[in-house]
GROMACS .gro file of C-alpha atoms in nm:
model
  471
    1MET     CA    1   7.508  18.583  -8.006
    2THR     CA    2   7.287  18.810  -8.224
    3ARG     CA    3   7.508  19.019  -8.451
    4ILE     CA    4   7.434  19.383  -8.490
    5PHE     CA    5   7.459  19.504  -8.843
    6GLY     CA    6   7.557  19.861  -8.929
    7THR     CA    7   7.569  20.108  -9.199
    8ALA     CA    8   7.926  20.033  -9.287
    9ASP     CA    9   7.752  19.668  -9.366
   10ALA     CA   10   7.488  19.857  -9.556
   11ALA     CA   11   7.740  20.068  -9.775
   12ALA     CA   12   7.940  19.750  -9.856
   13TRP     CA   13   7.618  19.558  -9.947
   14ALA     CA   14   7.516  19.839 -10.204
   15LYS     CA   15   7.867  19.846 -10.328
   16GLY     CA   16   7.842  20.191 -10.202
   17ARG     CA   17   8.050  20.407  -9.964
   18LEU     CA   18   8.007  20.511  -9.606
   19TYR     CA   19   8.076  20.865  -9.481
   20GLY     CA   20   8.075  20.924  -9.118
   21PRO     CA   21   8.028  20.690  -8.818
   22ASP     CA   22   7.891  20.322  -8.851
   23LEU     CA   23   7.559  20.326  -8.711
   24PRO     CA   24   7.322  20.041  -8.647
   25LEU     CA   25   7.149  19.953  -8.952
   26CYS     CA   26   6.822  19.833  -8.794
   27ARG     CA   27   6.577  20.156  -8.738
   28THR     CA   28   6.283  20.314  -8.905
   29TRP     CA   29   6.332  20.400  -9.270
   30ARG     CA   30   6.151  20.676  -9.436
   31HIS     CA   31   6.147  20.790  -9.776
   32ASP     CA   32   5.897  21.112  -9.684
   33SER     CA   33   6.110  21.373  -9.492
   34ARG     CA   34   5.771  21.493  -9.334
   35GLU     CA   35   5.771  21.167  -9.152
   36VAL     CA   36   6.084  21.168  -9.033
   37GLU     CA   37   6.141  21.136  -8.640
   38SER     CA   38   6.464  21.154  -8.428
   39GLY     CA   39   6.693  20.865  -8.494
   40ASP     CA   40   6.525  20.752  -8.837
   41ALA     CA   41   6.715  20.678  -9.159
   42PHE     CA   42   6.582  20.871  -9.463
   43VAL     CA   43   6.646  20.738  -9.831
   44ALA     CA   44   6.642  20.995 -10.116
   45LEU     CA   45   6.452  20.882 -10.387
   46SER     CA   46   6.449  21.022 -10.751
   47GLY     CA   47   6.099  21.008 -10.884
   48GLU     CA   48   5.866  21.143 -11.206
   49ASN     CA   49   5.723  21.389 -10.989
   50THR     CA   50   5.976  21.502 -10.710
   51ASP     CA   51   6.323  21.420 -10.615
   52GLY     CA   52   6.426  21.312 -10.216
   53HIS     CA   53   6.739  21.490 -10.255
   54LEU     CA   54   6.553  21.807 -10.232
   55TYR     CA   55   6.443  21.698  -9.888
   56VAL     CA   56   6.750  21.543  -9.737
   57MET     CA   57   6.814  21.868  -9.526
   58ASN     CA   58   6.449  21.871  -9.409
   59ALA     CA   59   6.502  21.517  -9.300
   60ILE     CA   60   6.824  21.574  -9.119
   61GLU     CA   61   6.660  21.862  -8.926
   62ARG     CA   62   6.395  21.642  -8.803
   63GLY     CA   63   6.644  21.420  -8.682
   64ALA     CA   64   6.750  21.160  -8.931
   65GLN     CA   65   7.072  20.998  -8.832
   66VAL     CA   66   7.117  20.783  -9.142
   67VAL     CA   67   7.074  20.891  -9.508
   68LEU     CA   68   7.113  20.716  -9.821
   69VAL     CA   69   7.163  20.936 -10.135
   70ASP     CA   70   7.299  20.873 -10.476
   71GLU     CA   71   7.659  20.911 -10.505
   72ALA     CA   72   7.647  21.179 -10.769
   73ARG     CA   73   7.453  21.413 -10.546
   74TYR     CA   74   7.666  21.384 -10.241
   75GLU     CA   75   7.891  21.675 -10.300
   76GLN     CA   76   7.614  21.891 -10.432
   77LEU     CA   77   7.415  21.842 -10.092
   78GLY     CA   78   7.731  21.959  -9.861
   79LEU     CA   79   7.728  21.637  -9.652
   80SER     CA   80   8.077  21.614  -9.656
   81THR     CA   81   8.133  21.945  -9.412
   82GLN     CA   82   8.212  21.944  -9.032
   83ALA     CA   83   7.845  22.051  -8.960
   84PHE     CA   84   7.744  21.689  -9.044
   85ALA     CA   85   8.031  21.491  -8.874
   86GLY     CA   86   7.792  21.267  -8.669
   87LEU     CA   87   7.542  21.191  -8.963
   88SER     CA   88   7.590  20.832  -9.136
   89VAL     CA   89   7.574  20.894  -9.497
   90ILE     CA   90   7.560  20.596  -9.760
   91THR     CA   91   7.613  20.675 -10.113
   92ALA     CA   92   7.545  20.440 -10.381
   93ALA     CA   93   7.505  20.465 -10.787
   94ASN     CA   94   7.146  20.465 -10.710
   95ALA     CA   95   6.949  20.497 -10.379
   96GLU     CA   96   6.629  20.310 -10.471
   97THR     CA   97   6.821  20.024 -10.593
   98ALA     CA   98   7.063  20.022 -10.313
   99LEU     CA   99   6.785  20.027 -10.065
  100ALA     CA  100   6.657  19.696 -10.209
  101GLN     CA  101   6.957  19.553 -10.218
  102ILE     CA  102   7.049  19.644  -9.850
  103ALA     CA  103   6.707  19.499  -9.730
  104GLN     CA  104   6.789  19.161  -9.927
  105GLU     CA  105   7.129  19.111  -9.785
  106TYR     CA  106   7.004  19.221  -9.427
  107LEU     CA  107   6.718  18.962  -9.460
  108ARG     CA  108   6.976  18.689  -9.578
  109GLN     CA  109   7.187  18.760  -9.294
  110THR     CA  110   6.928  18.776  -9.010
  111ALA     CA  111   6.725  18.462  -9.203
  112PRO     CA  112   6.404  18.445  -9.035
  113LYS     CA  113   6.121  18.256  -9.207
  114VAL     CA  114   5.929  18.446  -9.487
  115VAL     CA  115   5.545  18.466  -9.504
  116GLY     CA  116   5.434  18.634  -9.842
  117ILE     CA  117   5.094  18.710  -9.905
  118THR     CA  118   4.949  18.826 -10.233
  119GLY     CA  119   4.567  18.855 -10.368
  120SER     CA  120   4.314  19.037 -10.510
  121VAL     CA  121   4.154  19.123 -10.189
  122GLY     CA  122   4.195  19.050  -9.820
  123LYS     CA  123   4.608  19.092  -9.779
  124THR     CA  124   4.638  19.352  -9.525
  125THR     CA  125   4.366  19.185  -9.307
  126THR     CA  126   4.508  18.850  -9.353
  127ARG     CA  127   4.857  18.986  -9.275
  128GLU     CA  128   4.712  19.151  -8.997
  129LEU     CA  129   4.552  18.819  -8.818
  130THR     CA  130   4.846  18.604  -8.942
  131VAL     CA  131   5.083  18.849  -8.709
  132ALA     CA  132   4.849  18.820  -8.432
  133VAL     CA  133   4.824  18.429  -8.436
  134LEU     CA  134   5.205  18.380  -8.506
  135LYS     CA  135   5.286  18.638  -8.219
  136GLU     CA  136   5.136  18.367  -7.985
  137LYS     CA  137   5.462  18.177  -8.021
  138TYR     CA  138   5.731  18.342  -8.214
  139ARG     CA  139   5.912  18.701  -8.247
  140VAL     CA  140   5.722  18.828  -8.550
  141HIS     CA  141   5.802  19.140  -8.784
  142SER     CA  142   5.554  19.304  -9.020
  143ALA     CA  143   5.482  19.644  -9.193
  144VAL     CA  144   5.291  19.881  -8.996
  145ARG     CA  145   5.098  19.975  -9.306
  146SER     CA  146   5.036  19.863  -9.643
  147PHE     CA  147   5.414  19.851  -9.757
  148ASN     CA  148   5.360  19.601 -10.034
  149THR     CA  149   5.599  19.694 -10.323
  150VAL     CA  150   5.947  19.648 -10.354
  151LEU     CA  151   6.017  19.989 -10.174
  152GLY     CA  152   5.754  19.924  -9.913
  153CYS     CA  153   5.917  19.551  -9.836
  154SER     CA  154   6.269  19.718  -9.819
  155LEU     CA  155   6.135  19.965  -9.560
  156THR     CA  156   5.958  19.696  -9.367
  157ILE     CA  157   6.284  19.452  -9.361
  158LEU     CA  158   6.513  19.730  -9.267
  159ALA     CA  159   6.289  19.793  -8.950
  160MET     CA  160   6.318  19.424  -8.854
  161PRO     CA  161   6.491  19.335  -8.520
  162THR     CA  162   6.769  19.107  -8.607
  163ASP     CA  163   6.629  18.835  -8.374
  164SER     CA  164   6.290  18.808  -8.539
  165GLU     CA  165   6.208  18.458  -8.630
  166ILE     CA  166   5.917  18.531  -8.867
  167LEU     CA  167   5.865  18.822  -9.099
  168ILE     CA  168   5.541  18.876  -9.284
  169LEU     CA  169   5.542  19.053  -9.622
  170GLU     CA  170   5.238  19.185  -9.833
  171LEU     CA  171   5.288  19.167 -10.209
  172GLY     CA  172   5.083  19.386 -10.411
  173THR     CA  173   5.110  19.445 -10.778
  174ASN     CA  174   4.965  19.661 -11.084
  175HIS     CA  175   5.180  19.535 -11.340
  176PHE     CA  176   5.358  19.211 -11.468
  177GLY     CA  177   5.684  19.139 -11.282
  178GLU     CA  178   5.652  19.344 -10.989
  179ILE     CA  179   5.607  19.047 -10.777
  180SER     CA  180   5.852  18.840 -10.943
  181LYS     CA  181   6.083  19.093 -10.840
  182MET     CA  182   5.999  19.121 -10.477
  183VAL     CA  183   6.012  18.741 -10.452
  184GLU     CA  184   6.363  18.711 -10.621
  185LEU     CA  185   6.489  19.008 -10.367
  186PHE     CA  186   6.282  18.864 -10.055
  187PRO     CA  187   6.184  18.502 -10.141
  188PRO     CA  188   5.888  18.374  -9.902
  189ASP     CA  189   5.876  18.033  -9.760
  190PHE     CA  190   5.521  18.024  -9.706
  191CYS     CA  191   5.318  18.196  -9.976
  192VAL     CA  192   4.933  18.266  -9.977
  193ILE     CA  193   4.707  18.362 -10.253
  194THR     CA  194   4.377  18.508 -10.114
  195GLU     CA  195   4.172  18.545 -10.404
  196ILE     CA  196   4.179  18.626 -10.783
  197ALA     CA  197   3.920  18.897 -10.878
  198PRO     CA  198   3.899  19.207 -11.122
  199ALA     CA  199   4.132  19.438 -10.999
  200HIS     CA  200   4.396  19.669 -11.146
  201LEU     CA  201   4.271  19.572 -11.501
  202GLU     CA  202   4.406  19.849 -11.670
  203GLY     CA  203   4.753  19.690 -11.600
  204PHE     CA  204   4.651  19.331 -11.649
  205GLY     CA  205   4.395  19.349 -11.928
  206THR     CA  206   4.173  19.049 -11.798
  207ILE     CA  207   4.122  18.804 -11.493
  208GLU     CA  208   4.355  18.590 -11.645
  209GLY     CA  209   4.606  18.847 -11.647
  210VAL     CA  210   4.528  18.896 -11.254
  211LEU     CA  211   4.602  18.539 -11.195
  212ARG     CA  212   4.929  18.526 -11.403
  213ALA     CA  213   5.032  18.818 -11.207
  214LYS     CA  214   4.964  18.687 -10.857
  215MET     CA  215   5.092  18.342 -10.940
  216GLU     CA  216   5.450  18.509 -10.974
  217ILE     CA  217   5.465  18.499 -10.615
  218CYS     CA  218   5.523  18.084 -10.661
  219GLU     CA  219   5.844  18.159 -10.832
  220SER     CA  220   6.010  18.213 -10.495
  221LYS     CA  221   6.313  17.987 -10.475
  222LYS     CA  222   6.254  17.918 -10.086
  223ALA     CA  223   5.895  17.858 -10.107
  224LYS     CA  224   5.787  17.507  -9.983
  225ILE     CA  225   5.409  17.575  -9.871
  226LEU     CA  226   5.112  17.741 -10.055
  227ALA     CA  227   4.781  17.859  -9.892
  228TYR     CA  228   4.517  17.919 -10.150
  229ASN     CA  229   4.154  17.986 -10.203
  230SER     CA  230   4.022  17.652 -10.379
  231ASP     CA  231   3.695  17.772 -10.415
  232ASN     CA  232   3.837  18.000 -10.729
  233ALA     CA  233   3.831  17.732 -11.007
  234ALA     CA  234   4.071  17.897 -11.226
  235LEU     CA  235   4.326  17.936 -10.933
  236LYS     CA  236   4.295  17.594 -10.838
  237LYS     CA  237   4.350  17.478 -11.213
  238GLU     CA  238   4.640  17.722 -11.233
  239VAL     CA  239   4.799  17.595 -10.900
  240SER     CA  240   4.757  17.221 -10.985
  241TYR     CA  241   5.005  17.221 -11.281
  242LYS     CA  242   5.224  17.480 -11.168
  243CYS     CA  243   5.292  17.420 -10.812
  244ASN     CA  244   5.344  17.023 -10.795
  245ASN     CA  245   5.632  17.077 -10.580
  246PHE     CA  246   5.459  17.280 -10.320
  247LYS     CA  247   5.295  17.141 -10.024
  248MET     CA  248   4.907  17.265 -10.045
  249MET     CA  249   4.704  17.411  -9.743
  250ASP     CA  250   4.401  17.485  -9.942
  251LEU     CA  251   4.094  17.676  -9.790
  252GLY     CA  252   3.741  17.693  -9.917
  253GLN     CA  253   3.381  17.598  -9.896
  254ASN     CA  254   3.423  17.292 -10.105
  255SER     CA  255   3.424  16.935  -9.973
  256GLU     CA  256   3.793  16.891 -10.078
  257ALA     CA  257   3.962  17.163  -9.888
  258GLU     CA  258   4.191  17.083  -9.637
  259LEU     CA  259   4.076  17.369  -9.420
  260ARG     CA  260   3.703  17.380  -9.513
  261ILE     CA  261   3.463  17.659  -9.413
  262GLU     CA  262   3.178  17.486  -9.285
  263ASN     CA  263   2.970  17.767  -9.139
  264ILE     CA  264   2.973  18.155  -9.138
  265GLU     CA  265   2.763  18.365  -8.910
  266THR     CA  266   2.742  18.735  -8.922
  267ARG     CA  267   2.583  18.992  -8.684
  268LEU     CA  268   2.606  19.332  -8.540
  269THR     CA  269   2.632  19.385  -8.149
  270ASP     CA  270   2.629  19.658  -7.949
  271THR     CA  271   3.016  19.677  -7.974
  272GLY     CA  272   3.012  19.633  -8.368
  273ALA     CA  273   3.045  19.353  -8.615
  274LYS     CA  274   3.112  19.008  -8.544
  275ILE     CA  275   3.192  18.694  -8.736
  276LYS     CA  276   3.209  18.330  -8.620
  277VAL     CA  277   3.350  18.073  -8.838
  278THR     CA  278   3.326  17.677  -8.813
  279TYR     CA  279   3.617  17.498  -8.995
  280ARG     CA  280   3.686  17.132  -9.034
  281TRP     CA  281   4.060  17.057  -9.027
  282LYS     CA  282   4.171  16.679  -9.020
  283GLY     CA  283   3.825  16.558  -8.930
  284LYS     CA  284   3.778  16.812  -8.647
  285ALA     CA  285   3.568  17.118  -8.630
  286ILE     CA  286   3.698  17.442  -8.477
  287ASP     CA  287   3.537  17.761  -8.434
  288PHE     CA  288   3.692  18.102  -8.433
  289GLU     CA  289   3.523  18.441  -8.359
  290ALA     CA  290   3.658  18.785  -8.454
  291ALA     CA  291   3.531  19.151  -8.450
  292LEU     CA  292   3.531  19.180  -8.834
  293PHE     CA  293   3.264  19.300  -9.080
  294GLY     CA  294   3.180  19.052  -9.357
  295SER     CA  295   3.141  18.679  -9.446
  296GLN     CA  296   3.470  18.734  -9.646
  297HIS     CA  297   3.695  18.728  -9.344
  298ALA     CA  298   3.600  18.344  -9.343
  299TRP     CA  299   3.861  18.337  -9.548
  300THR     CA  300   4.122  18.601  -9.428
  301ILE     CA  301   4.078  18.425  -9.101
  302GLY     CA  302   4.139  18.076  -9.252
  303TYR     CA  303   4.447  18.196  -9.406
  304ALA     CA  304   4.575  18.282  -9.051
  305VAL     CA  305   4.461  17.972  -8.911
  306ALA     CA  306   4.635  17.746  -9.188
  307ILE     CA  307   4.965  17.933  -9.125
  308GLY     CA  308   4.939  17.917  -8.743
  309LYS     CA  309   4.868  17.535  -8.780
  310TYR     CA  310   5.199  17.490  -9.010
  311PHE     CA  311   5.392  17.682  -8.733
  312GLY     CA  312   5.250  17.485  -8.453
  313VAL     CA  313   5.045  17.753  -8.295
  314SER     CA  314   4.772  17.567  -8.065
  315ASP     CA  315   4.407  17.638  -8.139
  316ARG     CA  316   4.360  17.809  -7.813
  317ASP     CA  317   4.626  18.054  -7.868
  318MET     CA  318   4.486  18.147  -8.196
  319LYS     CA  319   4.135  18.165  -8.072
  320ASN     CA  320   4.259  18.419  -7.823
  321ALA     CA  321   4.476  18.600  -8.078
  322ILE     CA  322   4.199  18.620  -8.350
  323SER     CA  323   3.907  18.728  -8.111
  324GLN     CA  324   4.132  19.020  -7.982
  325LEU     CA  325   4.201  19.155  -8.324
  326LYS     CA  326   4.068  19.523  -8.394
  327PRO     CA  327   3.930  19.583  -8.729
  328LEU     CA  328   4.175  19.834  -8.939
  329ALA     CA  329   4.060  20.191  -9.018
  330GLY     CA  330   3.927  20.176  -9.388
  331ARG     CA  331   3.887  19.803  -9.419
  332GLY     CA  332   3.560  19.729  -9.237
  333ALA     CA  333   3.604  19.928  -8.909
  334LEU     CA  334   3.246  20.024  -8.749
  335LYS     CA  335   3.240  20.378  -8.564
  336ARG     CA  336   2.951  20.532  -8.389
  337THR     CA  337   2.854  20.875  -8.496
  338GLY     CA  338   2.752  21.145  -8.232
  339ARG     CA  339   2.385  21.040  -8.255
  340GLY     CA  340   2.455  20.679  -8.246
  341ALA     CA  341   2.461  20.552  -8.609
  342TRP     CA  342   2.692  20.300  -8.716
  343VAL     CA  343   2.957  20.380  -8.990
  344ILE     CA  344   3.115  20.113  -9.195
  345ASP     CA  345   3.421  20.263  -9.295
  346GLU     CA  346   3.569  20.095  -9.606
  347ALA     CA  347   3.712  20.393  -9.739
  348TYR     CA  348   4.065  20.267  -9.800
  349ASN     CA  349   4.015  20.086 -10.125
  350ALA     CA  350   3.778  19.916 -10.342
  351ASN     CA  351   3.756  19.683 -10.666
  352PRO     CA  352   3.448  19.499 -10.773
  353SER     CA  353   3.504  19.180 -10.568
  354SER     CA  354   3.554  19.394 -10.245
  355MET     CA  355   3.255  19.620 -10.318
  356LYS     CA  356   3.035  19.340 -10.390
  357ALA     CA  357   3.111  19.191 -10.045
  358ALA     CA  358   3.067  19.524  -9.869
  359LEU     CA  359   2.709  19.571 -10.022
  360GLU     CA  360   2.615  19.198  -9.976
  361ASN     CA  361   2.738  19.216  -9.598
  362VAL     CA  362   2.534  19.504  -9.542
  363ALA     CA  363   2.224  19.339  -9.729
  364ARG     CA  364   2.273  19.076  -9.471
  365LEU     CA  365   2.289  19.283  -9.157
  366THR     CA  366   1.963  19.509  -9.246
  367ALA     CA  367   1.729  19.233  -9.341
  368PRO     CA  368   1.658  19.071  -9.028
  369GLN     CA  369   1.723  19.377  -8.817
  370GLN     CA  370   1.526  19.662  -9.020
  371HIS     CA  371   1.794  19.935  -9.002
  372LYS     CA  372   1.783  20.263  -9.196
  373CYS     CA  373   2.059  20.211  -9.451
  374PHE     CA  374   2.253  20.457  -9.665
  375ALA     CA  375   2.593  20.440  -9.865
  376VAL     CA  376   2.855  20.653 -10.009
  377LEU     CA  377   3.030  20.485 -10.287
  378GLY     CA  378   3.338  20.619 -10.466
  379GLY     CA  379   3.420  20.497 -10.800
  380MET     CA  380   3.659  20.183 -10.847
  381ARG     CA  381   3.987  20.307 -11.021
  382GLU     CA  382   4.205  20.104 -11.272
  383LEU     CA  383   3.951  19.896 -11.428
  384GLY     CA  384   4.043  20.000 -11.770
  385LYS     CA  385   3.784  19.930 -12.062
  386ASN     CA  386   3.573  19.728 -11.794
  387THR     CA  387   3.502  20.017 -11.584
  388LYS     CA  388   3.142  20.114 -11.689
  389GLU     CA  389   3.038  19.760 -11.700
  390LEU     CA  390   3.203  19.656 -11.346
  391HIS     CA  391   3.004  19.953 -11.191
  392GLU     CA  392   2.666  19.886 -11.360
  393ASP     CA  393   2.713  19.527 -11.214
  394LEU     CA  394   2.689  19.676 -10.858
  395LEU     CA  395   2.321  19.841 -10.917
  396PRO     CA  396   2.120  19.555 -10.824
  397LEU     CA  397   2.279  19.532 -10.492
  398LEU     CA  398   2.185  19.885 -10.403
  399SER     CA  399   1.808  19.797 -10.353
  400CYS     CA  400   1.867  19.741  -9.963
  401PHE     CA  401   1.949  20.101  -9.924
  402ASP     CA  402   1.741  20.360  -9.849
  403HIS     CA  403   1.947  20.631 -10.032
  404VAL     CA  404   2.306  20.597 -10.211
  405ILE     CA  405   2.546  20.875 -10.314
  406VAL     CA  406   2.819  20.775 -10.586
  407TYR     CA  407   3.118  20.985 -10.643
  408GLY     CA  408   3.362  20.979 -10.929
  409GLU     CA  409   3.398  20.992 -11.284
  410GLU     CA  410   3.372  20.626 -11.306
  411TRP     CA  411   2.980  20.638 -11.237
  412ASN     CA  412   2.948  20.890 -11.519
  413GLY     CA  413   2.696  20.768 -11.792
  414ILE     CA  414   2.556  20.485 -11.571
  415LYS     CA  415   2.158  20.476 -11.531
  416LEU     CA  416   2.134  20.475 -11.134
  417PRO     CA  417   1.826  20.353 -10.978
  418GLU     CA  418   1.573  20.566 -10.807
  419ASN     CA  419   1.723  20.543 -10.472
  420ALA     CA  420   2.078  20.667 -10.593
  421GLU     CA  421   2.221  20.991 -10.716
  422GLN     CA  422   2.577  21.114 -10.829
  423CYS     CA  423   2.763  21.392 -10.673
  424GLU     CA  424   2.981  21.608 -10.872
  425GLY     CA  425   3.189  21.720 -10.583
  426ILE     CA  426   3.324  21.630 -10.237
  427GLU     CA  427   3.117  21.911 -10.081
  428CYS     CA  428   2.791  21.747 -10.218
  429VAL     CA  429   2.900  21.429 -10.120
  430ILE     CA  430   2.988  21.575  -9.747
  431GLN     CA  431   2.648  21.746  -9.724
  432ASN     CA  432   2.448  21.424  -9.802
  433ALA     CA  433   2.685  21.190  -9.572
  434LEU     CA  434   2.603  21.423  -9.285
  435ALA     CA  435   2.205  21.410  -9.352
  436PHE     CA  436   2.217  21.027  -9.323
  437ASP     CA  437   2.337  21.080  -8.955
  438ALA     CA  438   2.005  21.016  -8.781
  439ASP     CA  439   1.991  20.761  -8.470
  440ASP     CA  440   2.151  20.430  -8.358
  441ASN     CA  441   1.904  20.236  -8.599
  442THR     CA  442   2.107  20.355  -8.890
  443LEU     CA  443   2.419  20.200  -9.099
  444ILE     CA  444   2.604  20.417  -9.340
  445LEU     CA  445   2.837  20.239  -9.590
  446ILE     CA  446   3.139  20.440  -9.713
  447LYS     CA  447   3.363  20.282  -9.948
  448GLY     CA  448   3.537  20.365 -10.247
  449SER     CA  449   3.906  20.375 -10.408
  450ASN     CA  450   4.147  20.551 -10.184
  451SER     CA  451   4.229  20.833 -10.411
  452TYR     CA  452   3.871  20.971 -10.355
  453GLY     CA  453   3.945  21.062 -10.014
  454LEU     CA  454   3.650  20.911  -9.834
  455LYS     CA  455   3.816  20.895  -9.519
  456GLN     CA  456   3.737  21.254  -9.458
  457ILE     CA  457   3.398  21.184  -9.465
  458VAL     CA  458   3.437  20.879  -9.201
  459ALA     CA  459   3.627  21.152  -8.965
  460LEU     CA  460   3.376  21.417  -9.029
  461LEU     CA  461   3.067  21.173  -8.909
  462THR     CA  462   3.277  20.983  -8.630
  463GLU     CA  463   3.546  21.254  -8.517
  464VAL     CA  464   3.345  21.576  -8.452
  465ALA     CA  465   3.132  21.593  -8.161
  466ASP     CA  466   2.845  21.771  -8.319
  467VAL     CA  467   2.882  21.743  -8.721
  468HIS     CA  468   2.554  21.877  -8.802
  469ASN     CA  469   2.689  22.252  -8.661
  470ILE     CA  470   2.986  22.250  -8.875
  471ARG     CA  471   2.825  22.356  -9.184
   0.00000   0.00000   0.00000
């Protein structure tokens, strides 16, 4: 019989106290009071810019049934009054630390197998594909969005039903030791390193620093299996002498890869982007098709296939799951405008590797089909001293576009080609982007770091009936 864990358990695990009723622990946990819905739990986090304790009452008014707060703030918040008698309040020395401790013990008690996914690119799509594949055979739990920090993983775990058989965690980082902390708290059994590429160089300094940070996933005391990109020579070398105790499931186009990518076909159809990949596994060729944009998904699909193979999911079930997956907003989803143009929505994030892939993918689509082709490219954040050089490296890839708008301070001082111009403000970007929208023979790529808010350009082009009349 599955045990139901309660807030009394949570208080004990955090070495804290419980005030009010012992309510079921498993539920949606929030750290932003504006997102709280009826029945949720709210954790009050004390940060540099704000203090979640200031919003506890707002969370309660929105329907929170459980709150986790710093012990020192309990009396100040007035939660001991009769008005809150039905509220379950957990107090601990530090609410954020307590949240991680509670999630750690809840994970230990429920004991699902854990798949941990890290890498410079492709983490979220790999996670979604893996969830889809494993759900064909198992009860699987994962984050509903990119919860890839200690906080995010804690929130994901506490929302996990107690009968879950497999948990999928995404592990991101922008400083050394972050992944180490996550795998110490929430150790994966199966590790994935999707790729090593220049990202967050502000924190890591060099590509070697990125590699060292991502390799922290292999510190998991429970890990037995590692899937990784063996086309990356530096990663392959690092893995070869640091992970001798792991079973390897490497993926790549090289002839030695256990799961070898033999052929990649990408195309644009009336319903959107398609990719077909042929893999070779133990001497047998297997084809998979997905509604995903770009050849880089030969790797994201491949990791899901490798994990599915390990957990005994049949090829037939994996093919079915992968073929039905819908692309995520901001990560390569294709959407039509009112005039029929295709918008390639890559607005969620950008680093040199993913930006290069997006530009090359557009070039592959446009060459044989003669589309008119435009782009809005936001700057790539957190590249440190390499910022200018890494932006300049992209310039030769702009030649296939009729016109390109770049936006963001990272482009300052860069001599752009004749078909490109820099916009100083978002109003300029919007005006140009709307002018790109012509007909169903048009492609518009929108990509940049999330902080530039280019998703509003996607929304204006695809969610308003006639965007040309809003100016």
